mmCIF file with all atom_site columns, C-alpha atoms in Angstrom:
data_model
loop_
_atom_site.group_PDB
_atom_site.id
_atom_site.type_symbol
_atom_site.label_atom_id
_atom_site.label_alt_id
_atom_site.label_comp_id
_atom_site.label_asym_id
_atom_site.label_entity_id
_atom_site.label_seq_id
_atom_site.pdbx_PDB_ins_code
_atom_site.Cartn_x
_atom_site.Cartn_y
_atom_site.Cartn_z
_atom_site.occupancy
_atom_site.B_iso_or_equiv
_atom_site.pdbx_formal_charge
_atom_site.auth_seq_id
_atom_site.auth_comp_id
_atom_site.auth_asym_id
_atom_site.auth_atom_id
_atom_site.pdbx_PDB_model_num
ATOM 1   C CA . MET A 1 1   ? 64.648  174.868 114.118 1.00 0.00 ? 22  MET A CA 1
ATOM 2   C CA . SER A 1 2   ? 68.124  175.938 115.563 1.00 0.00 ? 23  SER A CA 1
ATOM 3   C CA . THR A 1 3   ? 68.224  176.825 119.222 1.00 0.00 ? 24  THR A CA 1
ATOM 4   C CA . GLY A 1 4   ? 71.047  179.159 118.697 1.00 0.00 ? 25  GLY A CA 1
ATOM 5   C CA . ARG A 1 5   ? 73.005  177.706 121.451 1.00 0.00 ? 26  ARG A CA 1
ATOM 6   C CA . ARG A 1 6   ? 76.549  175.858 120.898 1.00 0.00 ? 27  ARG A CA 1
ATOM 7   C CA . GLU A 1 7   ? 77.216  172.661 122.902 1.00 0.00 ? 28  GLU A CA 1
ATOM 8   C CA . LEU A 1 8   ? 79.431  172.782 125.658 1.00 0.00 ? 29  LEU A CA 1
ATOM 9   C CA . TRP A 1 9   ? 81.926  170.473 124.249 1.00 0.00 ? 30  TRP A CA 1
ATOM 10  C CA . VAL A 1 10  ? 82.992  170.222 120.887 1.00 0.00 ? 31  VAL A CA 1
ATOM 11  C CA . GLU A 1 11  ? 85.547  168.003 119.245 1.00 0.00 ? 32  GLU A CA 1
ATOM 12  C CA . GLU A 1 12  ? 88.023  169.692 117.088 1.00 0.00 ? 33  GLU A CA 1
ATOM 13  C CA . PRO A 1 13  ? 90.509  168.042 115.000 1.00 0.00 ? 34  PRO A CA 1
ATOM 14  C CA . VAL A 1 14  ? 94.048  167.963 116.342 1.00 0.00 ? 35  VAL A CA 1
ATOM 15  C CA . GLY A 1 15  ? 96.928  169.003 114.213 1.00 0.00 ? 36  GLY A CA 1
ATOM 16  C CA . ARG A 1 16  ? 99.305  166.489 115.541 1.00 0.00 ? 37  ARG A CA 1
ATOM 17  C CA . ARG A 1 17  ? 98.799  162.595 116.704 1.00 0.00 ? 38  ARG A CA 1
ATOM 18  C CA . ARG A 1 18  ? 99.159  162.066 120.329 1.00 0.00 ? 39  ARG A CA 1
ATOM 19  C CA . LEU A 1 19  ? 102.651 160.773 121.466 1.00 0.00 ? 40  LEU A CA 1
ATOM 20  C CA . PRO A 1 20  ? 103.017 156.994 122.347 1.00 0.00 ? 41  PRO A CA 1
ATOM 21  C CA . ASP A 1 21  ? 102.902 156.406 126.088 1.00 0.00 ? 42  ASP A CA 1
ATOM 22  C CA . PRO A 1 22  ? 106.580 155.587 126.565 1.00 0.00 ? 43  PRO A CA 1
ATOM 23  C CA . VAL A 1 23  ? 107.655 158.577 124.702 1.00 0.00 ? 44  VAL A CA 1
ATOM 24  C CA . ARG A 1 24  ? 105.126 160.932 126.306 1.00 0.00 ? 45  ARG A CA 1
ATOM 25  C CA . THR A 1 25  ? 106.458 159.490 129.663 1.00 0.00 ? 46  THR A CA 1
ATOM 26  C CA . ALA A 1 26  ? 110.010 160.371 128.682 1.00 0.00 ? 47  ALA A CA 1
ATOM 27  C CA . ALA A 1 27  ? 109.200 163.861 127.385 1.00 0.00 ? 48  ALA A CA 1
ATOM 28  C CA . VAL A 1 28  ? 107.324 164.836 130.586 1.00 0.00 ? 49  VAL A CA 1
ATOM 29  C CA . ARG A 1 29  ? 110.211 163.467 132.604 1.00 0.00 ? 50  ARG A CA 1
ATOM 30  C CA . ALA A 1 30  ? 112.741 165.620 130.483 1.00 0.00 ? 51  ALA A CA 1
ATOM 31  C CA . TRP A 1 31  ? 110.636 168.796 130.810 1.00 0.00 ? 52  TRP A CA 1
ATOM 32  C CA . LEU A 1 32  ? 110.293 168.273 134.687 1.00 0.00 ? 53  LEU A CA 1
ATOM 33  C CA . ILE A 1 33  ? 114.129 167.728 135.016 1.00 0.00 ? 54  ILE A CA 1
ATOM 34  C CA . ALA A 1 34  ? 114.672 170.819 132.701 1.00 0.00 ? 55  ALA A CA 1
ATOM 35  C CA . ALA A 1 35  ? 112.434 173.030 134.706 1.00 0.00 ? 56  ALA A CA 1
ATOM 36  C CA . LEU A 1 36  ? 113.733 172.047 137.924 1.00 0.00 ? 57  LEU A CA 1
ATOM 37  C CA . THR A 1 37  ? 117.282 172.661 136.556 1.00 0.00 ? 58  THR A CA 1
ATOM 38  C CA . LEU A 1 38  ? 116.268 176.134 135.585 1.00 0.00 ? 59  LEU A CA 1
ATOM 39  C CA . ILE A 1 39  ? 114.822 177.037 138.795 1.00 0.00 ? 60  ILE A CA 1
ATOM 40  C CA . GLN A 1 40  ? 117.974 175.631 140.680 1.00 0.00 ? 61  GLN A CA 1
ATOM 41  C CA . ALA A 1 41  ? 120.062 177.822 138.343 1.00 0.00 ? 62  ALA A CA 1
ATOM 42  C CA . VAL A 1 42  ? 118.066 180.867 139.165 1.00 0.00 ? 63  VAL A CA 1
ATOM 43  C CA . VAL A 1 43  ? 118.312 180.290 142.979 1.00 0.00 ? 64  VAL A CA 1
ATOM 44  C CA . ALA A 1 44  ? 122.082 179.799 142.642 1.00 0.00 ? 65  ALA A CA 1
ATOM 45  C CA . TYR A 1 45  ? 122.310 182.868 140.784 1.00 0.00 ? 66  TYR A CA 1
ATOM 46  C CA . LEU A 1 46  ? 120.568 184.861 143.447 1.00 0.00 ? 67  LEU A CA 1
ATOM 47  C CA . PHE A 1 47  ? 122.521 183.167 146.225 1.00 0.00 ? 68  PHE A CA 1
ATOM 48  C CA . THR A 1 48  ? 125.708 184.137 144.565 1.00 0.00 ? 69  THR A CA 1
ATOM 49  C CA . LEU A 1 49  ? 124.559 187.695 144.247 1.00 0.00 ? 70  LEU A CA 1
ATOM 50  C CA . ALA A 1 50  ? 123.558 187.701 148.143 1.00 0.00 ? 71  ALA A CA 1
ATOM 51  C CA . GLY A 1 51  ? 126.895 186.438 148.954 1.00 0.00 ? 72  GLY A CA 1
ATOM 52  C CA . SER A 1 52  ? 125.329 183.206 150.760 1.00 0.00 ? 73  SER A CA 1
ATOM 53  C CA . TRP A 1 53  ? 127.581 180.268 151.536 1.00 0.00 ? 74  TRP A CA 1
ATOM 54  C CA . LEU A 1 54  ? 125.004 177.901 149.962 1.00 0.00 ? 75  LEU A CA 1
ATOM 55  C CA . ALA A 1 55  ? 125.859 179.356 146.483 1.00 0.00 ? 76  ALA A CA 1
ATOM 56  C CA . PHE A 1 56  ? 128.829 177.045 145.966 1.00 0.00 ? 77  PHE A CA 1
ATOM 57  C CA . PRO A 1 57  ? 126.994 173.771 146.625 1.00 0.00 ? 78  PRO A CA 1
ATOM 58  C CA . LEU A 1 58  ? 123.958 174.957 144.474 1.00 0.00 ? 79  LEU A CA 1
ATOM 59  C CA . VAL A 1 59  ? 126.083 175.931 141.598 1.00 0.00 ? 80  VAL A CA 1
ATOM 60  C CA . LEU A 1 60  ? 127.813 172.405 141.548 1.00 0.00 ? 81  LEU A CA 1
ATOM 61  C CA . SER A 1 61  ? 124.370 170.750 141.786 1.00 0.00 ? 82  SER A CA 1
ATOM 62  C CA . THR A 1 62  ? 123.070 172.951 138.974 1.00 0.00 ? 83  THR A CA 1
ATOM 63  C CA . ILE A 1 63  ? 125.841 171.712 136.739 1.00 0.00 ? 84  ILE A CA 1
ATOM 64  C CA . ALA A 1 64  ? 125.035 168.130 137.786 1.00 0.00 ? 85  ALA A CA 1
ATOM 65  C CA . GLY A 1 65  ? 121.373 168.912 136.940 1.00 0.00 ? 86  GLY A CA 1
ATOM 66  C CA . THR A 1 66  ? 122.299 170.414 133.638 1.00 0.00 ? 87  THR A CA 1
ATOM 67  C CA . VAL A 1 67  ? 124.062 166.874 132.736 1.00 0.00 ? 88  VAL A CA 1
ATOM 68  C CA . VAL A 1 68  ? 120.930 165.116 133.867 1.00 0.00 ? 89  VAL A CA 1
ATOM 69  C CA . ALA A 1 69  ? 118.621 167.229 132.024 1.00 0.00 ? 90  ALA A CA 1
ATOM 70  C CA . THR A 1 70  ? 120.573 166.744 128.772 1.00 0.00 ? 91  THR A CA 1
ATOM 71  C CA . TRP A 1 71  ? 120.603 162.986 129.241 1.00 0.00 ? 92  TRP A CA 1
ATOM 72  C CA . SER A 1 72  ? 116.901 162.819 129.757 1.00 0.00 ? 93  SER A CA 1
ATOM 73  C CA . VAL A 1 73  ? 116.373 165.023 126.503 1.00 0.00 ? 94  VAL A CA 1
ATOM 74  C CA . LEU A 1 74  ? 118.675 162.206 124.676 1.00 0.00 ? 95  LEU A CA 1
ATOM 75  C CA . ASP A 1 75  ? 116.387 159.767 126.576 1.00 0.00 ? 96  ASP A CA 1
ATOM 76  C CA . VAL A 1 76  ? 113.321 161.187 124.781 1.00 0.00 ? 97  VAL A CA 1
ATOM 77  C CA . TRP A 1 77  ? 115.004 161.027 121.292 1.00 0.00 ? 98  TRP A CA 1
ATOM 78  C CA . VAL A 1 78  ? 116.203 157.325 122.036 1.00 0.00 ? 99  VAL A CA 1
ATOM 79  C CA . THR A 1 79  ? 112.805 156.280 123.208 1.00 0.00 ? 100 THR A CA 1
ATOM 80  C CA . ARG A 1 80  ? 111.191 157.902 120.094 1.00 0.00 ? 101 ARG A CA 1
ATOM 81  C CA . GLN A 1 81  ? 113.177 156.069 117.787 1.00 0.00 ? 102 GLN A CA 1
ATOM 82  C CA . VAL A 1 82  ? 112.880 152.626 119.599 1.00 0.00 ? 103 VAL A CA 1
ATOM 83  C CA . TRP A 1 83  ? 109.187 153.072 119.531 1.00 0.00 ? 104 TRP A CA 1
ATOM 84  C CA . LYS A 1 84  ? 108.995 154.025 115.701 1.00 0.00 ? 105 LYS A CA 1
ATOM 85  C CA . GLN A 1 85  ? 111.244 151.023 115.053 1.00 0.00 ? 106 GLN A CA 1
ATOM 86  C CA . ARG A 1 86  ? 109.237 148.305 116.976 1.00 0.00 ? 107 ARG A CA 1
ATOM 87  C CA . ASN A 1 87  ? 105.734 149.667 116.023 1.00 0.00 ? 108 ASN A CA 1
ATOM 88  C CA . GLY A 1 88  ? 106.040 150.536 112.311 1.00 0.00 ? 109 GLY A CA 1
ATOM 89  C CA . VAL A 1 89  ? 105.887 154.203 111.984 1.00 0.00 ? 110 VAL A CA 1
ATOM 90  C CA . VAL A 1 90  ? 109.077 154.351 109.932 1.00 0.00 ? 111 VAL A CA 1
ATOM 91  C CA . SER A 1 91  ? 107.926 154.290 106.262 1.00 0.00 ? 112 SER A CA 1
ATOM 92  C CA . GLU A 1 92  ? 111.255 153.041 104.834 1.00 0.00 ? 113 GLU A CA 1
ATOM 93  C CA . PRO A 1 93  ? 111.380 149.839 102.788 1.00 0.00 ? 114 PRO A CA 1
ATOM 94  C CA . SER A 1 94  ? 114.242 148.431 105.087 1.00 0.00 ? 115 SER A CA 1
ATOM 95  C CA . SER A 1 95  ? 112.009 148.976 108.220 1.00 0.00 ? 116 SER A CA 1
ATOM 96  C CA . THR A 1 96  ? 111.891 145.797 110.526 1.00 0.00 ? 117 THR A CA 1
ATOM 97  C CA . ALA A 1 97  ? 108.547 146.593 111.679 1.00 0.00 ? 118 ALA A CA 1
ATOM 98  C CA . ARG A 1 98  ? 107.164 146.805 108.178 1.00 0.00 ? 119 ARG A CA 1
ATOM 99  C CA . GLN A 1 99  ? 108.423 143.319 107.521 1.00 0.00 ? 120 GLN A CA 1
ATOM 100 C CA . LEU A 1 100 ? 107.220 141.879 110.767 1.00 0.00 ? 121 LEU A CA 1
ATOM 101 C CA . ARG A 1 101 ? 103.834 143.342 109.901 1.00 0.00 ? 122 ARG A CA 1
ATOM 102 C CA . ARG A 1 102 ? 103.733 141.767 106.462 1.00 0.00 ? 123 ARG A CA 1
ATOM 103 C CA . GLU A 1 103 ? 104.611 138.489 107.916 1.00 0.00 ? 124 GLU A CA 1
ATOM 104 C CA . ARG A 1 104 ? 102.016 138.463 110.704 1.00 0.00 ? 125 ARG A CA 1
ATOM 105 C CA . ARG A 1 105 ? 99.444  139.570 107.913 1.00 0.00 ? 126 ARG A CA 1
ATOM 106 C CA . MET A 1 106 ? 100.351 136.491 105.762 1.00 0.00 ? 127 MET A CA 1
ATOM 107 C CA . ALA A 1 107 ? 100.216 134.132 108.679 1.00 0.00 ? 128 ALA A CA 1
ATOM 108 C CA . ARG A 1 108 ? 96.701  135.573 109.638 1.00 0.00 ? 129 ARG A CA 1
ATOM 109 C CA . ARG A 1 109 ? 95.619  134.996 105.874 1.00 0.00 ? 130 ARG A CA 1
ATOM 110 C CA . ALA A 1 110 ? 96.956  131.473 105.905 1.00 0.00 ? 131 ALA A CA 1
ATOM 111 C CA . ALA A 1 111 ? 95.482  130.590 109.114 1.00 0.00 ? 132 ALA A CA 1
ATOM 112 C CA . ARG A 1 112 ? 91.999  131.859 107.909 1.00 0.00 ? 133 ARG A CA 1
ATOM 113 C CA . GLU A 1 113 ? 92.220  129.908 104.429 1.00 0.00 ? 134 GLU A CA 1
ATOM 114 C CA . ALA A 1 114 ? 93.326  126.935 106.331 1.00 0.00 ? 135 ALA A CA 1
ATOM 115 C CA . GLY A 1 115 ? 90.032  127.319 108.525 1.00 0.00 ? 136 GLY A CA 1
ATOM 116 C CA . ARG A 1 116 ? 87.897  127.846 105.550 1.00 0.00 ? 137 ARG A CA 1
ATOM 117 C CA . ILE A 1 117 ? 89.192  124.738 103.961 1.00 0.00 ? 138 ILE A CA 1
ATOM 118 C CA . ARG A 1 118 ? 88.694  122.660 107.042 1.00 0.00 ? 139 ARG A CA 1
ATOM 119 C CA . LYS A 1 119 ? 85.013  123.902 107.253 1.00 0.00 ? 140 LYS A CA 1
ATOM 120 C CA . GLN A 1 120 ? 84.519  123.109 103.585 1.00 0.00 ? 141 GLN A CA 1
ATOM 121 C CA . ARG A 1 121 ? 85.794  119.658 104.178 1.00 0.00 ? 142 ARG A CA 1
ATOM 122 C CA . ALA A 1 122 ? 83.732  119.214 107.321 1.00 0.00 ? 143 ALA A CA 1
ATOM 123 C CA . ARG A 1 123 ? 80.478  120.269 105.634 1.00 0.00 ? 144 ARG A CA 1
ATOM 124 C CA . ALA A 1 124 ? 81.050  118.007 102.674 1.00 0.00 ? 145 ALA A CA 1
ATOM 125 C CA . ALA A 1 125 ? 81.900  115.264 105.158 1.00 0.00 ? 146 ALA A CA 1
ATOM 126 C CA . ARG A 1 126 ? 78.516  115.485 106.951 1.00 0.00 ? 147 ARG A CA 1
ATOM 127 C CA . ARG A 1 127 ? 76.464  116.017 103.491 1.00 0.00 ? 148 ARG A CA 1
ATOM 128 C CA . SER A 1 128 ? 77.951  112.719 102.186 1.00 0.00 ? 149 SER A CA 1
ATOM 129 C CA . ALA A 1 129 ? 77.401  111.102 105.667 1.00 0.00 ? 150 ALA A CA 1
ATOM 130 C CA . ARG A 1 130 ? 73.816  111.972 105.500 1.00 0.00 ? 151 ARG A CA 1
ATOM 131 C CA . ARG A 1 131 ? 73.496  110.820 101.849 1.00 0.00 ? 152 ARG A CA 1
ATOM 132 C CA . GLY A 1 132 ? 75.394  107.381 102.864 1.00 0.00 ? 153 GLY A CA 1
ATOM 133 C CA . GLU A 1 133 ? 78.262  108.181 100.464 1.00 0.00 ? 154 GLU A CA 1
ATOM 134 C CA . THR A 1 134 ? 81.678  107.605 101.051 1.00 0.00 ? 155 THR A CA 1
ATOM 135 C CA . VAL A 1 135 ? 84.127  110.456 100.017 1.00 0.00 ? 156 VAL A CA 1
ATOM 136 C CA . PRO A 1 136 ? 87.944  109.444 99.525  1.00 0.00 ? 157 PRO A CA 1
ATOM 137 C CA . GLU A 1 137 ? 90.130  111.665 101.559 1.00 0.00 ? 158 GLU A CA 1
ATOM 138 C CA . ALA A 1 138 ? 91.698  114.148 99.197  1.00 0.00 ? 159 ALA A CA 1
ATOM 139 C CA . ALA A 1 139 ? 95.136  115.724 99.777  1.00 0.00 ? 160 ALA A CA 1
ATOM 140 C CA . PRO A 1 140 ? 95.159  119.101 101.396 1.00 0.00 ? 161 PRO A CA 1
ATOM 141 C CA . GLU A 1 141 ? 94.783  122.059 98.784  1.00 0.00 ? 162 GLU A CA 1
ATOM 142 C CA . THR A 1 142 ? 96.734  125.025 99.128  1.00 0.00 ? 163 THR A CA 1
ATOM 143 C CA . ALA A 1 143 ? 95.739  128.415 97.747  1.00 0.00 ? 164 ALA A CA 1
ATOM 144 C CA . GLY A 1 144 ? 96.382  128.543 94.086  1.00 0.00 ? 165 GLY A CA 1
ATOM 145 C CA . ASP A 1 145 ? 95.487  124.677 93.260  1.00 0.00 ? 166 ASP A CA 1
ATOM 146 C CA . ALA A 1 146 ? 92.875  123.701 90.859  1.00 0.00 ? 167 ALA A CA 1
ATOM 147 C CA . PRO A 1 147 ? 89.291  124.279 92.145  1.00 0.00 ? 168 PRO A CA 1
ATOM 148 C CA . ALA A 1 148 ? 87.831  121.405 93.932  1.00 0.00 ? 169 ALA A CA 1
ATOM 149 C CA . GLN A 1 149 ? 85.891  118.703 91.916  1.00 0.00 ? 170 GLN A CA 1
ATOM 150 C CA . ALA A 1 150 ? 82.244  117.799 92.558  1.00 0.00 ? 171 ALA A CA 1
ATOM 151 C CA . PRO A 1 151 ? 81.787  114.673 94.265  1.00 0.00 ? 172 PRO A CA 1
ATOM 152 C CA . ALA A 1 152 ? 80.915  111.578 92.446  1.00 0.00 ? 173 ALA A CA 1
ATOM 153 C CA . GLY A 1 153 ? 77.439  111.188 91.532  1.00 0.00 ? 174 GLY A CA 1
ATOM 154 C CA . GLU A 1 154 ? 76.613  114.997 91.799  1.00 0.00 ? 175 GLU A CA 1
ATOM 155 C CA . LEU A 1 155 ? 76.693  115.640 87.985  1.00 0.00 ? 176 LEU A CA 1
ATOM 156 C CA . GLY A 1 156 ? 74.698  113.797 85.527  1.00 0.00 ? 177 GLY A CA 1
ATOM 157 C CA . ALA A 1 157 ? 75.750  112.789 81.948  1.00 0.00 ? 178 ALA A CA 1
ATOM 158 C CA . THR A 1 158 ? 74.512  116.294 80.592  1.00 0.00 ? 179 THR A CA 1
ATOM 159 C CA . GLY A 1 159 ? 76.704  118.082 82.859  1.00 0.00 ? 180 GLY A CA 1
ATOM 160 C CA . THR A 1 160 ? 73.715  119.354 85.097  1.00 0.00 ? 181 THR A CA 1
ATOM 161 C CA . GLY A 1 161 ? 73.276  119.062 88.796  1.00 0.00 ? 182 GLY A CA 1
ATOM 162 C CA . ARG A 1 162 ? 70.474  117.017 90.607  1.00 0.00 ? 183 ARG A CA 1
ATOM 163 C CA . GLN A 1 163 ? 67.533  119.301 89.545  1.00 0.00 ? 184 GLN A CA 1
ATOM 164 C CA . GLY A 1 164 ? 68.628  119.925 86.049  1.00 0.00 ? 185 GLY A CA 1
ATOM 165 C CA . ALA A 1 165 ? 70.531  123.373 86.804  1.00 0.00 ? 186 ALA A CA 1
ATOM 166 C CA . PRO A 1 166 ? 73.803  123.689 85.221  1.00 0.00 ? 187 PRO A CA 1
ATOM 167 C CA . ALA A 1 167 ? 76.570  122.779 87.717  1.00 0.00 ? 188 ALA A CA 1
ATOM 168 C CA . ALA A 1 168 ? 78.806  125.712 88.952  1.00 0.00 ? 189 ALA A CA 1
ATOM 169 C CA . ARG A 1 169 ? 82.590  125.194 89.261  1.00 0.00 ? 190 ARG A CA 1
ATOM 170 C CA . ALA A 1 170 ? 83.658  125.515 92.912  1.00 0.00 ? 191 ALA A CA 1
ATOM 171 C CA . GLY A 1 171 ? 84.809  129.104 93.691  1.00 0.00 ? 192 GLY A CA 1
ATOM 172 C CA . ARG A 1 172 ? 84.661  130.527 90.497  1.00 0.00 ? 193 ARG A CA 1
ATOM 173 C CA . GLY A 1 173 ? 80.872  131.035 89.743  1.00 0.00 ? 194 GLY A CA 1
ATOM 174 C CA . GLU A 1 174 ? 81.347  129.983 85.987  1.00 0.00 ? 195 GLU A CA 1
ATOM 175 C CA . LEU A 1 175 ? 79.311  127.234 84.334  1.00 0.00 ? 196 LEU A CA 1
ATOM 176 C CA . SER A 1 176 ? 81.011  123.944 83.586  1.00 0.00 ? 197 SER A CA 1
ATOM 177 C CA . ARG A 1 177 ? 81.377  123.054 79.864  1.00 0.00 ? 198 ARG A CA 1
ATOM 178 C CA . ALA A 1 178 ? 80.511  119.601 79.835  1.00 0.00 ? 199 ALA A CA 1
#
Protein backbone atom coordinates (compact mmCIF):
# COMPACT_ATOMS: atom_id res chain seq x y z
CA MET A 1 0.00 0.00 0.00
CA SER A 2 1.46 3.33 -1.06
CA THR A 3 1.32 6.32 1.26
CA GLY A 4 1.27 8.69 -1.69
CA ARG A 5 4.13 10.79 -0.33
CA ARG A 6 7.27 11.49 -2.28
CA GLU A 7 10.69 11.18 -0.74
CA LEU A 8 12.46 14.38 0.15
CA TRP A 9 15.70 13.43 -1.65
CA VAL A 10 15.53 11.66 -5.00
CA GLU A 11 18.65 10.79 -6.96
CA GLU A 12 18.33 11.66 -10.61
CA PRO A 13 20.80 10.60 -13.27
CA VAL A 14 23.04 13.42 -14.38
CA GLY A 15 23.58 14.08 -18.07
CA ARG A 16 27.32 14.67 -17.70
CA ARG A 17 30.03 13.31 -15.47
CA ARG A 18 31.56 15.47 -12.78
CA LEU A 19 34.73 17.28 -13.84
CA PRO A 20 37.99 16.02 -12.32
CA ASP A 21 39.16 18.07 -9.33
CA PRO A 22 42.07 19.92 -11.00
CA VAL A 23 39.94 20.82 -14.01
CA ARG A 24 37.03 21.94 -11.84
CA THR A 25 39.36 24.10 -9.73
CA ALA A 26 40.76 25.78 -12.86
CA ALA A 27 37.24 26.30 -14.25
CA VAL A 28 35.99 27.93 -11.03
CA ARG A 29 39.05 30.17 -10.97
CA ALA A 30 38.43 31.18 -14.62
CA TRP A 31 34.76 31.97 -13.97
CA LEU A 32 35.60 34.11 -10.94
CA ILE A 33 38.28 36.05 -12.82
CA ALA A 34 35.97 36.56 -15.82
CA ALA A 35 33.11 37.72 -13.56
CA LEU A 36 35.34 40.18 -11.72
CA THR A 37 36.70 41.48 -15.03
CA LEU A 38 33.16 42.08 -16.34
CA ILE A 39 32.19 43.90 -13.16
CA GLN A 40 35.35 45.97 -13.42
CA ALA A 41 34.55 46.83 -17.07
CA VAL A 42 31.04 47.99 -16.16
CA VAL A 43 32.37 50.13 -13.31
CA ALA A 44 35.02 51.63 -15.63
CA TYR A 45 32.29 52.46 -18.18
CA LEU A 46 30.14 54.13 -15.50
CA PHE A 47 33.13 56.11 -14.20
CA THR A 48 33.87 57.23 -17.74
CA LEU A 49 30.27 58.44 -18.17
CA ALA A 50 30.48 60.29 -14.86
CA GLY A 51 33.79 61.93 -15.83
CA SER A 52 35.63 60.62 -12.77
CA TRP A 53 39.43 60.67 -12.62
CA LEU A 54 39.34 56.98 -11.58
CA ALA A 55 38.08 55.97 -15.02
CA PHE A 56 41.53 55.89 -16.68
CA PRO A 57 43.28 53.65 -14.10
CA LEU A 58 40.20 51.42 -14.03
CA VAL A 59 40.20 51.04 -17.84
CA LEU A 60 43.88 50.06 -17.74
CA SER A 61 43.26 47.49 -15.02
CA THR A 62 40.26 46.16 -16.98
CA ILE A 63 42.52 45.56 -19.98
CA ALA A 64 44.96 43.70 -17.72
CA GLY A 65 42.03 41.74 -16.25
CA THR A 66 40.93 40.72 -19.74
CA VAL A 67 44.39 39.33 -20.45
CA VAL A 68 44.36 37.42 -17.14
CA ALA A 69 40.83 36.09 -17.82
CA THR A 70 41.90 34.85 -21.26
CA TRP A 71 44.93 33.17 -19.71
CA SER A 72 42.75 31.47 -17.07
CA VAL A 73 40.41 30.07 -19.74
CA LEU A 74 43.45 28.68 -21.57
CA ASP A 75 44.58 27.21 -18.24
CA VAL A 76 41.29 25.28 -18.00
CA TRP A 77 41.80 23.86 -21.48
CA VAL A 78 45.43 22.86 -20.80
CA THR A 79 44.57 21.33 -17.41
CA ARG A 80 41.78 19.30 -19.01
CA GLN A 81 44.06 17.98 -21.75
CA VAL A 82 46.80 17.07 -19.27
CA TRP A 83 44.31 15.27 -17.01
CA LYS A 84 42.90 13.31 -19.94
CA GLN A 85 46.35 12.26 -21.10
CA ARG A 86 47.48 11.16 -17.64
CA ASN A 87 44.31 9.37 -16.62
CA GLY A 88 43.33 7.59 -19.78
CA VAL A 89 40.13 9.26 -20.90
CA VAL A 90 41.45 9.69 -24.44
CA SER A 91 40.34 6.63 -26.37
CA GLU A 92 42.89 6.70 -29.13
CA PRO A 93 45.15 3.75 -29.85
CA SER A 94 48.20 5.95 -29.31
CA SER A 95 47.07 7.15 -25.90
CA THR A 96 49.93 7.02 -23.39
CA ALA A 97 47.54 6.41 -20.53
CA ARG A 98 46.00 3.37 -22.24
CA GLN A 99 49.43 1.79 -22.67
CA LEU A 100 50.32 2.48 -19.03
CA ARG A 101 47.03 0.92 -17.88
CA ARG A 102 47.70 -2.16 -20.04
CA GLU A 103 51.20 -2.55 -18.55
CA ARG A 104 49.91 -2.20 -14.98
CA ARG A 105 47.17 -4.73 -15.66
CA MET A 106 49.67 -7.25 -17.08
CA ALA A 107 51.99 -6.74 -14.09
CA ARG A 108 49.12 -7.37 -11.66
CA ARG A 109 48.13 -10.55 -13.50
CA ALA A 110 51.72 -11.81 -13.48
CA ALA A 111 52.02 -11.07 -9.75
CA ARG A 112 48.76 -12.92 -9.03
CA GLU A 113 49.87 -15.92 -11.08
CA ALA A 114 53.26 -16.00 -9.32
CA GLY A 115 51.49 -15.87 -5.94
CA ARG A 116 49.22 -18.77 -6.95
CA ILE A 117 52.18 -20.87 -8.04
CA ARG A 118 54.03 -20.15 -4.77
CA LYS A 119 50.97 -21.16 -2.74
CA GLN A 120 50.52 -24.37 -4.73
CA ARG A 121 54.17 -25.32 -4.24
CA ALA A 122 54.01 -24.52 -0.52
CA ARG A 123 50.91 -26.72 -0.15
CA ALA A 124 52.56 -29.55 -2.09
CA ALA A 125 55.66 -29.27 0.10
CA ARG A 126 53.56 -29.37 3.28
CA ARG A 127 51.61 -32.39 2.01
CA SER A 128 54.74 -34.29 1.07
CA ALA A 129 56.38 -33.37 4.38
CA ARG A 130 53.40 -34.84 6.23
CA ARG A 131 53.71 -38.05 4.24
CA GLY A 132 57.45 -38.20 4.66
CA GLU A 133 58.09 -37.98 0.92
CA THR A 134 60.73 -35.85 -0.69
CA VAL A 135 59.70 -33.90 -3.75
CA PRO A 136 62.53 -32.75 -6.05
CA GLU A 137 62.63 -28.99 -6.64
CA ALA A 138 61.10 -28.22 -10.03
CA ALA A 139 62.05 -25.31 -12.23
CA PRO A 140 59.64 -22.39 -11.88
CA GLU A 141 56.73 -22.66 -14.28
CA THR A 142 55.43 -19.79 -16.29
CA ALA A 143 51.96 -19.29 -17.72
CA GLY A 144 51.53 -21.41 -20.82
CA ASP A 145 53.84 -24.27 -19.72
CA ALA A 146 52.63 -27.84 -19.63
CA PRO A 147 50.40 -28.69 -16.66
CA ALA A 148 52.11 -29.83 -13.49
CA GLN A 149 52.75 -33.57 -13.18
CA ALA A 150 51.46 -35.55 -10.23
CA PRO A 151 54.11 -36.31 -7.57
CA ALA A 152 55.74 -39.74 -7.66
CA GLY A 153 53.64 -42.44 -6.03
CA GLU A 154 50.32 -40.66 -6.57
CA LEU A 155 49.24 -42.75 -9.54
CA GLY A 156 49.05 -46.52 -9.52
CA ALA A 157 49.70 -48.79 -12.48
CA THR A 158 46.08 -48.44 -13.58
CA GLY A 159 46.26 -44.65 -13.82
CA THR A 160 43.95 -44.12 -10.87
CA GLY A 161 44.53 -42.15 -7.73
CA ARG A 162 44.88 -43.47 -4.18
CA GLN A 163 41.24 -44.44 -3.72
CA GLY A 164 40.63 -45.85 -7.17
CA ALA A 165 39.21 -42.64 -8.68
CA PRO A 166 40.60 -41.61 -12.07
CA ALA A 167 43.39 -39.07 -11.68
CA ALA A 168 42.63 -35.64 -13.09
CA ARG A 169 45.19 -33.54 -14.89
CA ALA A 170 46.26 -30.47 -13.00
CA GLY A 171 44.52 -27.35 -14.19
CA ARG A 172 42.41 -28.93 -16.93
CA GLY A 173 39.85 -31.13 -15.22
CA GLU A 174 40.25 -33.85 -17.86
CA LEU A 175 40.72 -37.51 -17.09
CA SER A 176 44.14 -38.96 -17.73
CA ARG A 177 44.46 -41.50 -20.51
CA ALA A 178 46.91 -43.96 -18.93
